[in-house]
Short mmCIF file of C-alpha atoms (C1' of nucleotides) in Angstrom, two decimals:
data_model
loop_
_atom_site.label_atom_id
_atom_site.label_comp_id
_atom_site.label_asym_id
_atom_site.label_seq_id
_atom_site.Cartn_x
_atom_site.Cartn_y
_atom_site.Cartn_z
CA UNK A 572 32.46 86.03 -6.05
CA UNK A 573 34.02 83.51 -8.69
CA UNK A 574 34.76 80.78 -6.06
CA UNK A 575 31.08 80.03 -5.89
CA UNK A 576 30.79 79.99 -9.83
CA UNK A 577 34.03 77.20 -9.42
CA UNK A 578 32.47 75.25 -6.72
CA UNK A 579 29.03 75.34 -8.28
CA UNK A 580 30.66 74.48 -11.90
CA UNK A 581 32.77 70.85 -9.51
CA UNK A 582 29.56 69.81 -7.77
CA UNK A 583 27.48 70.20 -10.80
CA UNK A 584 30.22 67.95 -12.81
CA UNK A 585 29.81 65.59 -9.72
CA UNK A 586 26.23 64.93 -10.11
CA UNK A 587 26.12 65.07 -13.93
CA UNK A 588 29.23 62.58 -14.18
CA UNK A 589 27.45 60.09 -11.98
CA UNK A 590 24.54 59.66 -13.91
CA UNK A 591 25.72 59.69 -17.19
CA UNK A 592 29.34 58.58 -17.06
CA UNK A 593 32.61 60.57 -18.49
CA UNK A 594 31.91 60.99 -22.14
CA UNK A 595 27.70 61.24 -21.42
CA UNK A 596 28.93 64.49 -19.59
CA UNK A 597 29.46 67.76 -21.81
CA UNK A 598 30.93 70.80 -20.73
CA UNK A 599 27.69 72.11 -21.92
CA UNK A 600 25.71 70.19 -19.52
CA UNK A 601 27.65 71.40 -16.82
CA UNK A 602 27.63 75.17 -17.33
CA UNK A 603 23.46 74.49 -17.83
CA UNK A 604 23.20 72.75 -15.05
CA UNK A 605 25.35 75.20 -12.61
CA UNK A 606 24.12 78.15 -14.22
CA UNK A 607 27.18 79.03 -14.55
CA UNK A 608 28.39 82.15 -16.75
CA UNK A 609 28.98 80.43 -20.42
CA UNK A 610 32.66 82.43 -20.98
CA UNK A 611 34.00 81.45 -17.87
CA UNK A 612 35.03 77.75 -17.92
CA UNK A 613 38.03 78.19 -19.53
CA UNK A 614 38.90 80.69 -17.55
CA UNK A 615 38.42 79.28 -14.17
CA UNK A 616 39.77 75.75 -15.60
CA UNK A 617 41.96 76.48 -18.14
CA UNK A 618 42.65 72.43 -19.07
CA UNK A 619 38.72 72.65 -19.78
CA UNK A 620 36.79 69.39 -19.38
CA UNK A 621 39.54 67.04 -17.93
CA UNK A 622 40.33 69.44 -14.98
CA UNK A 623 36.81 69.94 -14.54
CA UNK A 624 36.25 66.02 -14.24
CA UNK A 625 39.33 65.40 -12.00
CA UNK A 626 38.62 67.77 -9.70
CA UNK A 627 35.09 66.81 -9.40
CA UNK A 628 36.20 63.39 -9.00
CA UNK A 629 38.48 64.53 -5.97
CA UNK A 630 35.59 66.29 -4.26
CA UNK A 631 33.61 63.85 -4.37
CA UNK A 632 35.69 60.78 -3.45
CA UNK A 633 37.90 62.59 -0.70
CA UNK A 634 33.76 63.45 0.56
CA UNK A 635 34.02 59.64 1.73
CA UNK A 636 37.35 59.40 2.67
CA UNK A 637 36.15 61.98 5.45
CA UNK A 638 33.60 60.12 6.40
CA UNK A 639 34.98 56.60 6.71
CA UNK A 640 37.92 58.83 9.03
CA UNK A 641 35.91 60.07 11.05
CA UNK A 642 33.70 56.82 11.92
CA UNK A 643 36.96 54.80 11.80
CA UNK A 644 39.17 56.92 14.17
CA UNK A 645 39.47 56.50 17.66
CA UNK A 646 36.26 54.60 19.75
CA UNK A 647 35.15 54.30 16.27
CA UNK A 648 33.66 51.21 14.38
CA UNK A 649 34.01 50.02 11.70
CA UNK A 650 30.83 48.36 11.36
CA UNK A 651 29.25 51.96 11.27
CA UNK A 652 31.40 53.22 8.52
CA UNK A 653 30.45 50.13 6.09
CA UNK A 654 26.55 51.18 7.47
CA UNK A 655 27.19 54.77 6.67
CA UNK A 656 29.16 54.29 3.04
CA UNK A 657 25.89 52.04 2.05
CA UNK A 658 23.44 54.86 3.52
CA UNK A 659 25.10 57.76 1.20
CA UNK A 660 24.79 54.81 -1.90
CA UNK A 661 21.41 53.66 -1.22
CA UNK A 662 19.89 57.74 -0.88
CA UNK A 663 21.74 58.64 -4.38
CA UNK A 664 20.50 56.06 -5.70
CA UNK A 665 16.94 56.36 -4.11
CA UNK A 666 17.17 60.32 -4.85
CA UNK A 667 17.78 59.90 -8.18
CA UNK A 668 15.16 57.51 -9.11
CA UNK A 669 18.56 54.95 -9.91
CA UNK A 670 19.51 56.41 -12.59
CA UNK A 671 22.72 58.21 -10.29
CA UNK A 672 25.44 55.91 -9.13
CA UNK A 673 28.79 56.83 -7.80
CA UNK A 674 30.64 59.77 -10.10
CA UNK A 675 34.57 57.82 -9.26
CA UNK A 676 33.11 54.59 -10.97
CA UNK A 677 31.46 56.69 -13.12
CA UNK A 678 35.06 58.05 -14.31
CA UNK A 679 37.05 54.74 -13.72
CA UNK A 680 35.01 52.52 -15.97
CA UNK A 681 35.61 54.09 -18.85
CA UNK A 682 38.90 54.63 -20.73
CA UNK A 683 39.00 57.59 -22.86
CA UNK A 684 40.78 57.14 -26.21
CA UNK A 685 43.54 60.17 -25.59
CA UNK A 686 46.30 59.20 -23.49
CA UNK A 687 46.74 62.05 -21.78
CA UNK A 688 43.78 62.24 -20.46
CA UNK A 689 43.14 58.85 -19.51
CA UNK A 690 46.68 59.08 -17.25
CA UNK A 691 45.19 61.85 -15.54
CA UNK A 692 41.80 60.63 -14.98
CA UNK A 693 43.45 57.39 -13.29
CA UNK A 694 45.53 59.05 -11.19
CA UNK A 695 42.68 60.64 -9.38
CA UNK A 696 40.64 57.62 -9.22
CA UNK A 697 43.33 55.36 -7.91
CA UNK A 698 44.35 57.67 -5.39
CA UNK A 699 40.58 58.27 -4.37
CA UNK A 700 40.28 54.48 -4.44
CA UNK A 701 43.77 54.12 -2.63
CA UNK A 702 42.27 56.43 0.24
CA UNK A 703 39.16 54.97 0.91
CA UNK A 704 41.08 51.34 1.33
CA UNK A 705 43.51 53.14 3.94
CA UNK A 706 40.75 54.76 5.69
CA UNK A 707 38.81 51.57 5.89
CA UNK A 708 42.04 49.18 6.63
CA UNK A 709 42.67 51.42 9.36
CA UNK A 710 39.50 51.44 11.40
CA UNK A 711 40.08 47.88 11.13
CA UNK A 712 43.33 47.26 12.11
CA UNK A 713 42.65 49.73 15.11
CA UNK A 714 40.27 46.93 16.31
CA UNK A 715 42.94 44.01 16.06
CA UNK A 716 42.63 42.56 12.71
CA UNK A 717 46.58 42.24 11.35
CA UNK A 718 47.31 44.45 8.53
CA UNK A 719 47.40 42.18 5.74
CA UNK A 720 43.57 40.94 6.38
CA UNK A 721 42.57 44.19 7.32
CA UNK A 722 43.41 45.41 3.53
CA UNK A 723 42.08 42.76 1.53
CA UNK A 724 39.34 43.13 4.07
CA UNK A 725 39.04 46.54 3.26
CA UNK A 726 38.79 45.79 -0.38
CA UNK A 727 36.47 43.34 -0.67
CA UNK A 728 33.87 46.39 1.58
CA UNK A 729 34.52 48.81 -0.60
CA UNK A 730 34.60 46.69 -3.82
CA UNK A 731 31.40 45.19 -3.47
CA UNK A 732 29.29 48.38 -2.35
CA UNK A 733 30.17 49.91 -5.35
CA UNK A 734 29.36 46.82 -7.43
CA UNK A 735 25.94 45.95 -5.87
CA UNK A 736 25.36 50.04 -6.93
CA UNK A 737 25.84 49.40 -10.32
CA UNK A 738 23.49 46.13 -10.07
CA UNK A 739 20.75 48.33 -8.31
CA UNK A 740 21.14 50.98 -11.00
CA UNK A 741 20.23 48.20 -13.73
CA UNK A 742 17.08 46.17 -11.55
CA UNK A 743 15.99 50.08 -10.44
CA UNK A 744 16.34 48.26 -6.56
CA UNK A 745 17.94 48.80 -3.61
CA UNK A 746 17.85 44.67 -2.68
CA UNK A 747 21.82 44.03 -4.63
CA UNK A 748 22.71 47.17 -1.95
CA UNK A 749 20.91 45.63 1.08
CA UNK A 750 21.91 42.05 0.78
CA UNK A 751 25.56 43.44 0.15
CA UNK A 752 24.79 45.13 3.27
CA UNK A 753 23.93 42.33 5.27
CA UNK A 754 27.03 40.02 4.41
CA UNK A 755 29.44 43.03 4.85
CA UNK A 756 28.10 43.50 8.53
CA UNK A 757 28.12 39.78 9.23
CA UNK A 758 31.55 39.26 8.04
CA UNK A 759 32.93 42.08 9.72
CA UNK A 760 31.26 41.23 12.75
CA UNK A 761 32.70 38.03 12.57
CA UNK A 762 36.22 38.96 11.49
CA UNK A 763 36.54 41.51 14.33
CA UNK A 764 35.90 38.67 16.89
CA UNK A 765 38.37 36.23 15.27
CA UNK A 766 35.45 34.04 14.32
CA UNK A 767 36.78 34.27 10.72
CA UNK B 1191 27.70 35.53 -45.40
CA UNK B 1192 25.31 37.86 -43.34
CA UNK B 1193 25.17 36.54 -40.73
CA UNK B 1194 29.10 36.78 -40.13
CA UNK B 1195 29.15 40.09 -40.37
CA UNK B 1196 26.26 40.36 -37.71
CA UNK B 1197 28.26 38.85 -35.15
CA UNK B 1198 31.86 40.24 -36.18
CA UNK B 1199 29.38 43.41 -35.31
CA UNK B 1200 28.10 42.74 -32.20
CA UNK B 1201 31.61 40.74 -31.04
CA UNK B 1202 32.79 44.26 -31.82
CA UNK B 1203 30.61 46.30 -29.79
CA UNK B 1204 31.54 44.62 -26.94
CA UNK B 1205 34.91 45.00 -26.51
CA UNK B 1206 34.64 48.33 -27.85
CA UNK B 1207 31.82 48.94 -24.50
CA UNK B 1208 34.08 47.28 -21.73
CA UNK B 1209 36.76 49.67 -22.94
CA UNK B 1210 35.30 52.99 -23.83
CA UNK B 1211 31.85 52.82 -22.10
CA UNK B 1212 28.58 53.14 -23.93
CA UNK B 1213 28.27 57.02 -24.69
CA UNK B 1214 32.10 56.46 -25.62
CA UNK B 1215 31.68 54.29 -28.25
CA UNK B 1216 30.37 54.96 -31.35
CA UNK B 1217 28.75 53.01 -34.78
CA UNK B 1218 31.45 53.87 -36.87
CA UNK B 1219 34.25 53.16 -34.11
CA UNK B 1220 32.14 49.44 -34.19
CA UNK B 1221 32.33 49.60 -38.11
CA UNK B 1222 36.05 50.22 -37.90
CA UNK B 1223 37.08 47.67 -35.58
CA UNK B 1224 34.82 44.82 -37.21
CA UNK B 1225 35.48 45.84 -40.62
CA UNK B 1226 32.05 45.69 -41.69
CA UNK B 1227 30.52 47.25 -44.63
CA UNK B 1228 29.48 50.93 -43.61
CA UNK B 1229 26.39 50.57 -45.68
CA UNK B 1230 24.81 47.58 -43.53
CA UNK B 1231 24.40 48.82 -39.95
CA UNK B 1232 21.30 49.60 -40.29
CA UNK B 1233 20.36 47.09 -42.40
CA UNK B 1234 21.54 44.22 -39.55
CA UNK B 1235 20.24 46.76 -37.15
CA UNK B 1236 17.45 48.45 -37.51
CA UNK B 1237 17.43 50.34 -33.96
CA UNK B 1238 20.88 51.35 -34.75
CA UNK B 1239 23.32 51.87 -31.89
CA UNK B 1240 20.51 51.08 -29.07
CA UNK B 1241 20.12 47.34 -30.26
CA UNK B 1242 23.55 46.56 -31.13
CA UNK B 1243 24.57 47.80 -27.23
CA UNK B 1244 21.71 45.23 -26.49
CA UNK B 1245 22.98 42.46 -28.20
CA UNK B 1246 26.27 43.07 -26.94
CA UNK B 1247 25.31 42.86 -23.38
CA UNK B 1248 23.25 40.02 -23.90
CA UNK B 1249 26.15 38.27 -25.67
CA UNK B 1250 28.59 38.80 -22.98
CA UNK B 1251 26.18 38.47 -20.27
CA UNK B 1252 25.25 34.82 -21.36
CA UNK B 1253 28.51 33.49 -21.70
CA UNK B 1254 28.99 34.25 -18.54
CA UNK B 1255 25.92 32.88 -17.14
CA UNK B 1256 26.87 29.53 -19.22
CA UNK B 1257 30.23 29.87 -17.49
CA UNK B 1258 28.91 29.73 -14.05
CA UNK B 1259 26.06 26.99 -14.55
CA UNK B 1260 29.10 24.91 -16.22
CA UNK B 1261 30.53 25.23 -12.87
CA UNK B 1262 28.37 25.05 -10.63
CA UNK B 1263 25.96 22.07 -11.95
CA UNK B 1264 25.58 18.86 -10.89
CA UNK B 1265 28.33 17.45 -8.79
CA UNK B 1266 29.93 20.94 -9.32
CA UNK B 1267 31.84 23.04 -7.26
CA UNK B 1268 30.81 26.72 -6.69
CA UNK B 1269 34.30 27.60 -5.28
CA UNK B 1270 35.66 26.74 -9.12
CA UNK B 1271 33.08 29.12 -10.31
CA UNK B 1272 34.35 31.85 -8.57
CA UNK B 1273 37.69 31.39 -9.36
CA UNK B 1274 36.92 31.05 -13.09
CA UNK B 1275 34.69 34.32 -12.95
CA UNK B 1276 37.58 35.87 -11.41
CA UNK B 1277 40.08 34.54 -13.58
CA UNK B 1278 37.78 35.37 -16.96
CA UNK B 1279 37.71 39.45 -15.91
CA UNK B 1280 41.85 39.81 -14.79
CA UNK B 1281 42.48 38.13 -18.07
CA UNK B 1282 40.70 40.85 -19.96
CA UNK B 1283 42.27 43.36 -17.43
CA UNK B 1284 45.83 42.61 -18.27
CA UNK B 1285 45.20 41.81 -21.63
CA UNK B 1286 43.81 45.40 -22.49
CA UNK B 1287 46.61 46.73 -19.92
CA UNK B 1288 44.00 47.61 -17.76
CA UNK B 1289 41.95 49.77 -20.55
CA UNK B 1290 38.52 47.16 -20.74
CA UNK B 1291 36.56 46.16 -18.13
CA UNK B 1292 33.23 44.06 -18.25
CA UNK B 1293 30.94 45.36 -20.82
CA UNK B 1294 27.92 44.99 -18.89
CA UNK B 1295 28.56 46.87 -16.24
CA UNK B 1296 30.00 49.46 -18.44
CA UNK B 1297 26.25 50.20 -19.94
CA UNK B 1298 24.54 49.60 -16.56
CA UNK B 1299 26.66 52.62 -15.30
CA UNK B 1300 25.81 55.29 -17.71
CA UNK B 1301 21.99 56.74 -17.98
CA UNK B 1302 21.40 57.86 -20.92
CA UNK B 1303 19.14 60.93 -21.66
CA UNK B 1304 17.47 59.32 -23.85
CA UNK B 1305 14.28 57.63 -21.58
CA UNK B 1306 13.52 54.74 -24.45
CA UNK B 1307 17.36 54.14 -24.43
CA UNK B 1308 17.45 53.88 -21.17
CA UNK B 1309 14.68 51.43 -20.34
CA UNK B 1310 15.70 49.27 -22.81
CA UNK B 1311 19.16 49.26 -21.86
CA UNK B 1312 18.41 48.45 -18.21
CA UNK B 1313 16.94 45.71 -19.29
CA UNK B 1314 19.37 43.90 -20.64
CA UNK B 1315 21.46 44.55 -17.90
CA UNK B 1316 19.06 43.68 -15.42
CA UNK B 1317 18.14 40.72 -16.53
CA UNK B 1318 22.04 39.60 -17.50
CA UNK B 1319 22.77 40.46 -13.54
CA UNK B 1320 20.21 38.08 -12.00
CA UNK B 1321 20.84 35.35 -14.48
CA UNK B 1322 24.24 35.59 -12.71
CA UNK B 1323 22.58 35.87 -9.20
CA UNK B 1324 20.36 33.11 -10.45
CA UNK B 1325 23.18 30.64 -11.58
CA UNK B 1326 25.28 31.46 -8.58
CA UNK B 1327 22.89 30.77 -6.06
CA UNK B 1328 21.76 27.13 -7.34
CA UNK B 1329 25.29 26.20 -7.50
CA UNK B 1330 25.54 27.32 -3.42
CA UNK B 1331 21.87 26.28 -2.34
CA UNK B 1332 23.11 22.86 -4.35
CA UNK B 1333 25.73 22.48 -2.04
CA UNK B 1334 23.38 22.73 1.47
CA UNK B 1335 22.91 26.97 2.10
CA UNK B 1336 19.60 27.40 2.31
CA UNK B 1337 18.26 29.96 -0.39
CA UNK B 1338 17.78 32.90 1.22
CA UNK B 1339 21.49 33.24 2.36
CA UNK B 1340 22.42 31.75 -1.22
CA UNK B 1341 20.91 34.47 -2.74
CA UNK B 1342 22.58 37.31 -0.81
CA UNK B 1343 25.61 35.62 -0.79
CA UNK B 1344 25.84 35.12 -4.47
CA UNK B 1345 24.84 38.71 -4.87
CA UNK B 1346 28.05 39.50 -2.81
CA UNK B 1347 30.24 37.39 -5.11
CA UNK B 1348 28.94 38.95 -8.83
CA UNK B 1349 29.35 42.93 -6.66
CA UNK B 1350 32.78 42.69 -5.36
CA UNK B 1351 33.91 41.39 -8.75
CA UNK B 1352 32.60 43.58 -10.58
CA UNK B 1353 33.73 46.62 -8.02
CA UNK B 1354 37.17 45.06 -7.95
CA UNK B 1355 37.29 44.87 -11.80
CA UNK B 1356 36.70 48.77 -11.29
CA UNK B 1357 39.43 49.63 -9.31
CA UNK B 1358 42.00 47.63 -10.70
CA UNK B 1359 41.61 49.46 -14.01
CA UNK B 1360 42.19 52.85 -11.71
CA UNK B 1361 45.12 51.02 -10.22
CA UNK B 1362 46.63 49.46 -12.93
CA UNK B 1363 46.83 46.38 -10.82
CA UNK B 1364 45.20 42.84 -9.99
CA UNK B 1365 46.13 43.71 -6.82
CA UNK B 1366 41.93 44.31 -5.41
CA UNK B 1367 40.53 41.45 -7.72
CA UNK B 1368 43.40 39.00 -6.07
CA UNK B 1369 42.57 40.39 -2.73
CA UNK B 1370 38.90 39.92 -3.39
CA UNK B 1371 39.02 36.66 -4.95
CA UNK B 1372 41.03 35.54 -1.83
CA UNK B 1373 38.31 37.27 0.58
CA UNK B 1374 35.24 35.33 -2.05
CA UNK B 1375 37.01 31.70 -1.65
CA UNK B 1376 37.38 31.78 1.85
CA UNK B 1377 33.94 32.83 2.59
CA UNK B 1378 32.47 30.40 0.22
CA UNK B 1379 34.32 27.86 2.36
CA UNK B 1380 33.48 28.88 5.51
CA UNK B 1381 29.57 29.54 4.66
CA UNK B 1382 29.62 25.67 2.82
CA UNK B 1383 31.14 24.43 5.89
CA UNK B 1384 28.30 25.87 7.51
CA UNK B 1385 30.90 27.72 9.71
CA UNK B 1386 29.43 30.85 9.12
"C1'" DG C 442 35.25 87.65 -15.56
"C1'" DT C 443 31.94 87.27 -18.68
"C1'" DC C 444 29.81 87.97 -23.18
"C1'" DT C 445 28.68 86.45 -28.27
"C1'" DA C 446 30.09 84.25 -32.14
"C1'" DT C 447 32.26 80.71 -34.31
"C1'" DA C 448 35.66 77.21 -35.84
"C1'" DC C 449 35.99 72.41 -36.42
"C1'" DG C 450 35.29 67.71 -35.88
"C1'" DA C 451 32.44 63.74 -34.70
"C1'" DA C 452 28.18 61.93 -33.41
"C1'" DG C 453 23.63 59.16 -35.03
"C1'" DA C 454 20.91 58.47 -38.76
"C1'" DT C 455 18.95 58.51 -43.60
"C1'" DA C 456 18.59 58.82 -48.92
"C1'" DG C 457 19.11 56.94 -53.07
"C1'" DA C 458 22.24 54.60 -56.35
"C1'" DC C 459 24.02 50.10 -57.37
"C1'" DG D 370 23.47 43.98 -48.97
"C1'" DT D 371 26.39 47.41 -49.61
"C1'" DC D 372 27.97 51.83 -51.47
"C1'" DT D 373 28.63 57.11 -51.15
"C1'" DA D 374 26.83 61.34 -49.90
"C1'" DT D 375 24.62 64.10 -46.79
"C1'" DC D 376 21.45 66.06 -43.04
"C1'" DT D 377 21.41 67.55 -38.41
"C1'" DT D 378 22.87 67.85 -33.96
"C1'" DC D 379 26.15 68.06 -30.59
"C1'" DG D 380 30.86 67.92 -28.82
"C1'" DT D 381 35.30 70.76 -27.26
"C1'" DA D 382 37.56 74.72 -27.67
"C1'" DT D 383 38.90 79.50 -29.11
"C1'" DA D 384 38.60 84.55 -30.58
"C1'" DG D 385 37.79 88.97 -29.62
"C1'" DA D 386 34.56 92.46 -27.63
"C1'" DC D 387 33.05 94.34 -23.28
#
DNA sequence: GTCTATACGAAGATAGAC
DNA sequence: GTCTATCTTCGTATAGAC
């Protein structure tokens, strides 16, 4: 079945991009590391390496976006989602001895030299990044914070979990992650009972 | 003048790092844009590309870190240190329409294959990341939090910045860093207020 | 769909002249 | 200190057979 191959050849771009960034990653590395068959990249993406990174990039981020949803809809809380979104952080980067962060970061901090490719590449990111501050703003607007707060609000969780995962990749740590933790939980708590 | 051309060098690496990441940017793209002599890379640096990233990271790590203890020392006002952090990274943002980012966390992002890289690379950027922790912290246990709190708290600040820096340069906007920097100050003022 | 072979450029690094 | 030339490896991508 060539679907597999395709997944395989996504999810192995996935993990490869988040540890070593958008240029560290090769198509090379990627057909190793899937095992995939060497003549059929350019078969199954045609655009070669920039297809392969945005739609690895999509799979990965719209992972989340289904997860904040689904702890965010209805009864849900928000307080759980920010909990859950640190979990999935903290075991990548526990699993992969910190040297694996998040693959959309990954892709977003760096800016390729050809245009083309760089508009592309930020138009998945932003719309990954664009999701994940909908899904969030949501949850909390559900529970009565106005709109306006509720996306800055929104920003600031999302913002800083992926910041204190760059921090822990550097000090090999978890602590930047858990004390981001701790804040996030406080101030939500806080902000969702009009304390703040 | 030697010594010029060292720092033209290492001036050069880091712009070229908070744009194009540190597998993205290579010795000769840093001779090119620092108009050095080709022949005296490796004269200035032995190591080659390994301790010129170092250097880099160290430079642009430290002005920081001077930036914040400016701030925050004294009769100082850790509020204004925020804001200036803030205001340091949207000025590179729009100045590089949204192409550079912060150099620092631009290496700690990427893991190199390369283990002796790597280790030496992460320790730069650990160390540059709780000088920062370090500076912010003093400036808020200065001002009555005790320094526990402080310390998560300042860990808080340096993450969403950096995360917002992230997604701006997805979004082509200043629209998270704003939204964070509004979410930061009114924090700050509620946690020195001992309101929260 | 998948193979092997290969084109072609760019990467990091070094040698040896000046 | 700086030059030019070059070694070697690795990168993306393609060609053409099977």
């Amino acid at each position: 079945m060539s679907s597999d191959t395709r997944e395989k050849m996504v999810m192995s771009t996935a993990l490869l991009l988040r540890e070593h960034g958008l240029t560290g990653t090769s198509v090379r590395d990627v057909i190793d590391h899937s095992g995939a068959p060497r003549g059929s990249i350019y078969h199954h993406f045609p655009d070669g390496k920039v297809q392969l990174v945005e739609e690895a990039v999509a799979l990965a981020g719209d992972a989340i976006t289904s997860g904040i949803r689904q702890l965010t809809s209805e009864d849900g809380d928000p307080v759980a989602a920010i909990r859950t979104f640190v979990s999935v952080m903290r075991h990548v980067l526990v699993s992969t001895d910190f040297r694996g962060g998040c693959p959309v970061v990954a892709v977003a901090a760096e800016s390729p030299a050809d245009r083309e490719e760089q508009v592309r590449l930020s138009n998945v990111t932003a719309r990954v990044f664009t999701d994940w501050n909908a899904a969030m703003a949501e949850g909390l607007v559900a529970k009565g914070i106005e709109p306006a707060r509720a996306k800055s609000l929104a920003t600031l969780l999302i913002a800083s979990i992926e910041g204190a995962v760059v921090m822990c990749r550097a000090q090999h740590s978890t602590v930047p992650l858990d004390d981001v933790e701790s804040e996030l939980v406080a101030l939500a708590t806080n902000s969702l009972d009009g304390l703040v």
